[in-house]
PDB file of C-alpha atoms in Angstrom:
ATOM      1  CA  MET A   1      -0.307  -0.453   0.242  1.00 52.00           C
ATOM      2  CA  LYS A   2       2.960   2.621   0.921  1.00 53.00           C
ATOM      3  CA  LYS A   3       4.375   1.949  -2.764  1.00 57.00           C
ATOM      4  CA  THR A   4       0.852   2.540  -4.267  1.00 55.00           C
ATOM      5  CA  LEU A   5       0.789   5.972  -2.106  1.00 53.00           C
ATOM      6  CA  ILE A   6       3.920   7.251  -3.456  1.00 55.00           C
ATOM      7  CA  LEU A   7       2.740   6.122  -6.798  1.00 55.00           C
ATOM      8  CA  LEU A   8      -0.216   8.206  -6.803  1.00 55.00           C
ATOM      9  CA  LEU A   9       1.680  11.359  -5.034  1.00 56.00           C
ATOM     10  CA  SER A  10       4.412  10.914  -8.248  1.00 58.00           C
ATOM     11  CA  VAL A  11       1.335  11.315 -10.358  1.00 56.00           C
ATOM     12  CA  PHE A  12       0.123  14.327  -7.725  1.00 54.00           C
ATOM     13  CA  LEU A  13       3.085  15.614  -8.345  1.00 55.00           C
ATOM     14  CA  ILE A  14       2.888  15.568 -12.179  1.00 55.00           C
ATOM     15  CA  SER A  15      -0.151  17.329 -12.044  1.00 51.00           C
ATOM     16  CA  CYS A  16       0.747  20.201 -10.145  1.00 52.00           C
ATOM     17  CA  SER A  17       3.579  21.039 -12.610  1.00 52.00           C
ATOM     18  CA  THR A  18       0.938  21.237 -15.789  1.00 48.00           C
ATOM     19  CA  GLU A  19      -0.031  24.947 -15.493  1.00 62.00           C
ATOM     20  CA  ASN A  20      -3.439  23.667 -13.908  1.00 77.00           C
ATOM     21  CA  LYS A  21      -4.612  21.447 -17.019  1.00 89.00           C
ATOM     22  CA  PRO A  22      -5.242  18.147 -15.800  1.00 95.00           C
ATOM     23  CA  VAL A  23      -2.844  15.241 -16.417  1.00 96.00           C
ATOM     24  CA  ASN A  24      -4.260  12.766 -19.372  1.00 98.00           C
ATOM     25  CA  LEU A  25      -3.638   9.885 -17.715  1.00 97.00           C
ATOM     26  CA  ILE A  26      -4.447   5.660 -18.585  1.00 98.00           C
ATOM     27  CA  PHE A  27      -4.260   3.561 -15.876  1.00 97.00           C
ATOM     28  CA  ASP A  28      -3.122  -0.138 -16.177  1.00 96.00           C
ATOM     29  CA  THR A  29      -4.282  -2.291 -13.566  1.00 92.00           C
ATOM     30  CA  ASP A  30      -3.817  -5.995 -12.365  1.00 88.00           C
ATOM     31  CA  MET A  31      -6.778  -5.260 -10.020  1.00 84.00           C
ATOM     32  CA  ALA A  32      -7.334  -8.729  -8.163  1.00 74.00           C
ATOM     33  CA  PRO A  33      -4.109 -10.398  -6.449  1.00 63.00           C
ATOM     34  CA  ASP A  34      -4.307  -7.413  -3.764  1.00 71.00           C
ATOM     35  CA  TYR A  35      -6.679  -4.578  -3.095  1.00 72.00           C
ATOM     36  CA  ASP A  36      -4.180  -1.900  -3.094  1.00 80.00           C
ATOM     37  CA  ASP A  37      -5.550  -1.032  -6.799  1.00 86.00           C
ATOM     38  CA  VAL A  38      -9.224  -0.458  -5.009  1.00 87.00           C
ATOM     39  CA  GLY A  39      -7.550   2.973  -3.169  1.00 88.00           C
ATOM     40  CA  ALA A  40      -5.500   3.611  -5.829  1.00 91.00           C
ATOM     41  CA  LEU A  41      -8.340   4.068  -8.560  1.00 93.00           C
ATOM     42  CA  ALA A  42     -10.106   5.564  -5.651  1.00 94.00           C
ATOM     43  CA  MET A  43      -7.320   8.629  -5.635  1.00 94.00           C
ATOM     44  CA  LEU A  44      -7.453   8.993  -8.709  1.00 96.00           C
ATOM     45  CA  HIS A  45     -11.237   9.744  -9.230  1.00 97.00           C
ATOM     46  CA  ALA A  46     -10.725  12.063  -6.249  1.00 97.00           C
ATOM     47  CA  MET A  47      -7.844  13.630  -8.375  1.00 96.00           C
ATOM     48  CA  ALA A  48     -10.702  13.857 -11.215  1.00 97.00           C
ATOM     49  CA  ASP A  49     -12.796  15.149  -9.251  1.00 97.00           C
ATOM     50  CA  ALA A  50     -10.061  17.980  -8.069  1.00 96.00           C
ATOM     51  CA  GLY A  51      -9.678  18.831 -11.776  1.00 96.00           C
ATOM     52  CA  GLU A  52      -6.059  17.267 -11.617  1.00 96.00           C
ATOM     53  CA  VAL A  53      -6.477  14.075 -13.609  1.00 97.00           C
ATOM     54  CA  ASN A  54      -8.395  12.980 -17.043  1.00 97.00           C
ATOM     55  CA  ILE A  55      -9.192   9.400 -17.011  1.00 98.00           C
ATOM     56  CA  LEU A  56      -9.081   8.341 -20.651  1.00 98.00           C
ATOM     57  CA  ALA A  57      -9.286   4.627 -19.881  1.00 98.00           C
ATOM     58  CA  THR A  58      -8.573   2.204 -17.278  1.00 97.00           C
ATOM     59  CA  VAL A  59      -6.880  -1.505 -18.551  1.00 97.00           C
ATOM     60  CA  SER A  60      -6.465  -4.849 -16.312  1.00 94.00           C
ATOM     61  CA  SER A  61      -3.375  -6.640 -17.181  1.00 92.00           C
ATOM     62  CA  ASN A  62      -4.778  -9.071 -15.574  1.00 87.00           C
ATOM     63  CA  LYS A  63      -7.462 -11.813 -17.072  1.00 83.00           C
ATOM     64  CA  CYS A  64      -9.161 -12.697 -14.079  1.00 85.00           C
ATOM     65  CA  GLU A  65     -12.755 -13.016 -14.653  1.00 88.00           C
ATOM     66  CA  THR A  66     -13.781  -9.904 -11.826  1.00 87.00           C
ATOM     67  CA  ALA A  67     -10.837  -7.697 -12.863  1.00 90.00           C
ATOM     68  CA  VAL A  68     -13.054  -5.610 -15.322  1.00 93.00           C
ATOM     69  CA  PRO A  69     -16.078  -5.928 -13.277  1.00 94.00           C
ATOM     70  CA  CYS A  70     -14.139  -4.783 -10.464  1.00 92.00           C
ATOM     71  CA  ILE A  71     -12.979  -1.752 -12.277  1.00 95.00           C
ATOM     72  CA  ASP A  72     -15.935  -1.066 -13.839  1.00 96.00           C
ATOM     73  CA  VAL A  73     -17.972  -0.976 -10.447  1.00 95.00           C
ATOM     74  CA  LEU A  74     -15.505   1.718  -9.156  1.00 95.00           C
ATOM     75  CA  ASN A  75     -15.611   3.500 -12.166  1.00 97.00           C
ATOM     76  CA  THR A  76     -19.834   3.973 -12.023  1.00 96.00           C
ATOM     77  CA  TYR A  77     -19.263   4.354  -8.164  1.00 96.00           C
ATOM     78  CA  PHE A  78     -17.643   7.327  -8.842  1.00 97.00           C
ATOM     79  CA  GLY A  79     -19.765   8.663 -11.441  1.00 97.00           C
ATOM     80  CA  ARG A  80     -17.535   7.511 -14.733  1.00 97.00           C
ATOM     81  CA  PRO A  81     -18.958   4.928 -15.893  1.00 96.00           C
ATOM     82  CA  ASP A  82     -17.976   6.029 -19.698  1.00 96.00           C
ATOM     83  CA  ILE A  83     -14.029   5.174 -18.986  1.00 98.00           C
ATOM     84  CA  PRO A  84     -13.059   2.743 -21.738  1.00 98.00           C
ATOM     85  CA  LEU A  85     -11.948  -0.456 -20.399  1.00 97.00           C
ATOM     86  CA  GLY A  86      -9.768  -3.341 -21.624  1.00 96.00           C
ATOM     87  CA  VAL A  87      -8.060  -6.247 -20.348  1.00 95.00           C
ATOM     88  CA  LEU A  88      -5.353  -8.701 -21.757  1.00 94.00           C
ATOM     89  CA  LYS A  89      -6.334 -11.017 -24.579  1.00 93.00           C
ATOM     90  CA  GLY A  90      -3.898 -13.684 -24.971  1.00 81.00           C
ATOM     91  CA  GLU A  91      -1.509 -15.182 -23.022  1.00 81.00           C
ATOM     92  CA  GLY A  92      -0.704 -13.517 -19.359  1.00 68.00           C
ATOM     93  CA  PRO A  93      -1.785 -13.621 -16.005  1.00 60.00           C
ATOM     94  CA  ASP A  94      -5.078 -14.991 -14.883  1.00 60.00           C
ATOM     95  CA  ARG A  95      -4.353 -14.182 -10.791  1.00 61.00           C
ATOM     96  CA  THR A  96      -7.329 -13.851  -8.314  1.00 62.00           C
ATOM     97  CA  THR A  97      -7.037 -12.807  -4.634  1.00 55.00           C
ATOM     98  CA  TRP A  98      -4.697 -14.095  -2.489  1.00 54.00           C
ATOM     99  CA  HIS A  99      -6.181 -13.370   0.549  1.00 49.00           C
ATOM    100  CA  THR A 100      -8.545 -15.404   2.378  1.00 56.00           C
ATOM    101  CA  GLY A 101     -11.855 -15.117   3.491  1.00 57.00           C
ATOM    102  CA  PRO A 102     -14.574 -13.605   1.128  1.00 59.00           C
ATOM    103  CA  GLY A 103     -13.277 -13.071  -2.583  1.00 70.00           C
ATOM    104  CA  TRP A 104     -13.657  -9.155  -2.538  1.00 70.00           C
ATOM    105  CA  THR A 105     -12.954  -9.698  -6.711  1.00 78.00           C
ATOM    106  CA  GLU A 106     -16.390 -11.225  -6.503  1.00 78.00           C
ATOM    107  CA  GLU A 107     -18.258  -8.935  -3.981  1.00 80.00           C
ATOM    108  CA  LEU A 108     -17.913  -5.953  -5.672  1.00 80.00           C
ATOM    109  CA  PRO A 109     -19.407  -6.728  -8.947  1.00 82.00           C
ATOM    110  CA  ASN A 110     -22.249  -8.534  -7.067  1.00 84.00           C
ATOM    111  CA  SER A 111     -23.317  -5.891  -4.642  1.00 85.00           C
ATOM    112  CA  TYR A 112     -22.762  -2.335  -6.952  1.00 81.00           C
ATOM    113  CA  PRO A 113     -23.923  -1.731 -10.641  1.00 84.00           C
ATOM    114  CA  HIS A 114     -21.453  -1.965 -13.158  1.00 87.00           C
ATOM    115  CA  ARG A 115     -21.966  -3.097 -17.036  1.00 90.00           C
ATOM    116  CA  ILE A 116     -19.103  -5.362 -17.999  1.00 87.00           C
ATOM    117  CA  ARG A 117     -20.245  -9.042 -16.542  1.00 88.00           C
ATOM    118  CA  SER A 118     -16.587 -11.042 -17.041  1.00 87.00           C
ATOM    119  CA  SER A 119     -13.092  -9.883 -18.125  1.00 85.00           C
ATOM    120  CA  ALA A 120     -13.768 -11.763 -21.055  1.00 88.00           C
ATOM    121  CA  ASP A 121     -15.902  -9.413 -22.426  1.00 91.00           C
ATOM    122  CA  SER A 122     -14.110  -6.872 -22.368  1.00 93.00           C
ATOM    123  CA  GLU A 123     -12.204  -4.923 -25.333  1.00 95.00           C
ATOM    124  CA  ASP A 124      -8.664  -6.427 -25.781  1.00 97.00           C
ATOM    125  CA  ALA A 125      -6.705  -3.393 -24.177  1.00 97.00           C
ATOM    126  CA  LEU A 126      -3.996  -3.242 -26.901  1.00 97.00           C
ATOM    127  CA  LYS A 127      -6.679  -2.265 -28.724  1.00 98.00           C
ATOM    128  CA  VAL A 128      -7.741   0.291 -25.975  1.00 98.00           C
ATOM    129  CA  TYR A 129      -4.397   1.631 -25.404  1.00 98.00           C
ATOM    130  CA  ARG A 130      -3.832   2.140 -29.220  1.00 98.00           C
ATOM    131  CA  ARG A 131      -7.117   4.043 -29.693  1.00 98.00           C
ATOM    132  CA  ILE A 132      -6.921   6.722 -27.177  1.00 98.00           C
ATOM    133  CA  LEU A 133      -3.058   7.122 -27.702  1.00 98.00           C
ATOM    134  CA  SER A 134      -3.641   7.718 -31.155  1.00 98.00           C
ATOM    135  CA  SER A 135      -6.661  10.594 -30.208  1.00 98.00           C
ATOM    136  CA  GLN A 136      -4.414  12.161 -28.081  1.00 98.00           C
ATOM    137  CA  PRO A 137      -2.085  14.959 -28.564  1.00 97.00           C
ATOM    138  CA  ASP A 138       2.113  14.706 -28.932  1.00 97.00           C
ATOM    139  CA  ASN A 139       3.645  13.843 -25.489  1.00 97.00           C
ATOM    140  CA  SER A 140       0.536  14.715 -23.523  1.00 97.00           C
ATOM    141  CA  VAL A 141      -0.274  10.882 -21.780  1.00 98.00           C
ATOM    142  CA  THR A 142       0.809   9.737 -18.536  1.00 97.00           C
ATOM    143  CA  ILE A 143       0.291   6.042 -18.190  1.00 97.00           C
ATOM    144  CA  VAL A 144       0.457   4.860 -14.551  1.00 95.00           C
ATOM    145  CA  THR A 145       1.065   1.050 -14.273  1.00 92.00           C
ATOM    146  CA  VAL A 146       0.167  -1.043 -10.708  1.00 89.00           C
ATOM    147  CA  GLY A 147       0.124  -4.420 -12.408  1.00 83.00           C
ATOM    148  CA  PHE A 148       2.241  -6.822 -14.856  1.00 84.00           C
ATOM    149  CA  PHE A 149       3.673  -5.537 -18.018  1.00 90.00           C
ATOM    150  CA  SER A 150       1.295  -7.430 -20.323  1.00 92.00           C
ATOM    151  CA  ASN A 151      -0.579  -4.772 -21.973  1.00 94.00           C
ATOM    152  CA  LEU A 152       2.497  -2.794 -22.454  1.00 94.00           C
ATOM    153  CA  LYS A 153       4.606  -5.107 -23.855  1.00 94.00           C
ATOM    154  CA  ASN A 154       1.779  -5.917 -26.193  1.00 95.00           C
ATOM    155  CA  LEU A 155       1.775  -2.185 -26.598  1.00 97.00           C
ATOM    156  CA  LEU A 156       4.984  -1.813 -27.580  1.00 96.00           C
ATOM    157  CA  LEU A 157       5.388  -4.748 -30.074  1.00 96.00           C
ATOM    158  CA  SER A 158       2.324  -3.752 -31.712  1.00 97.00           C
ATOM    159  CA  GLU A 159       2.030  -3.085 -35.500  1.00 97.00           C
ATOM    160  CA  GLY A 160       0.440  -0.244 -37.125  1.00 95.00           C
ATOM    161  CA  ASP A 161      -3.463  -0.856 -37.200  1.00 97.00           C
ATOM    162  CA  GLU A 162      -6.631   1.260 -37.964  1.00 97.00           C
ATOM    163  CA  TYR A 163      -6.104   3.839 -35.306  1.00 97.00           C
ATOM    164  CA  SER A 164      -2.665   4.558 -36.359  1.00 97.00           C
ATOM    165  CA  SER A 165       0.293   3.305 -38.978  1.00 97.00           C
ATOM    166  CA  LEU A 166       2.833   4.222 -35.999  1.00 97.00           C
ATOM    167  CA  SER A 167       4.244   0.758 -34.541  1.00 98.00           C
ATOM    168  CA  GLY A 168       3.577   0.418 -30.596  1.00 97.00           C
ATOM    169  CA  SER A 169       6.986   2.374 -29.825  1.00 97.00           C
ATOM    170  CA  GLU A 170       6.485   4.719 -31.998  1.00 98.00           C
ATOM    171  CA  LEU A 171       3.034   5.179 -30.939  1.00 98.00           C
ATOM    172  CA  VAL A 172       4.575   5.359 -27.239  1.00 98.00           C
ATOM    173  CA  LYS A 173       7.330   7.668 -27.915  1.00 98.00           C
ATOM    174  CA  ALA A 174       5.160  10.183 -30.036  1.00 98.00           C
ATOM    175  CA  LYS A 175       2.535  10.632 -27.424  1.00 98.00           C
ATOM    176  CA  VAL A 176       3.656   9.545 -23.732  1.00 98.00           C
ATOM    177  CA  LYS A 177       5.004  12.414 -22.059  1.00 97.00           C
ATOM    178  CA  VAL A 178       5.616  10.221 -18.389  1.00 95.00           C
ATOM    179  CA  LEU A 179       5.144   6.278 -17.352  1.00 94.00           C
ATOM    180  CA  ILE A 180       4.606   5.759 -13.669  1.00 92.00           C
ATOM    181  CA  SER A 181       5.198   2.162 -12.625  1.00 88.00           C
ATOM    182  CA  MET A 182       4.982   0.312  -9.477  1.00 81.00           C
ATOM    183  CA  ALA A 183       7.717  -2.190 -10.053  1.00 69.00           C
ATOM    184  CA  GLY A 184       7.997  -5.297  -8.211  1.00 63.00           C
ATOM    185  CA  MET A 185      10.498  -8.216  -8.416  1.00 61.00           C
ATOM    186  CA  PHE A 186      12.003  -8.958 -11.748  1.00 61.00           C
ATOM    187  CA  PRO A 187      13.112 -12.768 -12.491  1.00 62.00           C
ATOM    188  CA  GLU A 188      17.060 -13.289 -13.120  1.00 61.00           C
TER     189      GLU A 188
END
């Protein structure tokens, strides 16, 4: 949780230094193994309410069937049900919570309004990334990732498509101003 708070403080400091313009932000989360992402997304919505952040999209790097519904619950609860959602498609992590007791990732979607019933019903996060990035001004997007790097890997390795003729790495170079990552353990 401490790392998440430091991460969001970084976003806040970046937002303070942008001449009162909100930070255009894509939030990439694993939203299930741990509940720190709930707090991070709640803080982003509070920053959006204060005019400091414009949440462009929320995507899951975790294929867990309840990850995107949980994100959708939170976006809906905070009054932004139309934020584009996406999930990792293809190969990648599929992790539920490792906490004991009631499964919060099942309880949130069972208890609160949302539109996406399962992560599999969500759009491919790669498509969301490419569509959103291609529509933004150059050097204007902040990506905050508090999960696996699977979506970012797919983005960087992607080819041009209907949204942009640029490769993924070219699109990132053109559109992304800052990448903020809560990184963990890396294999040797």
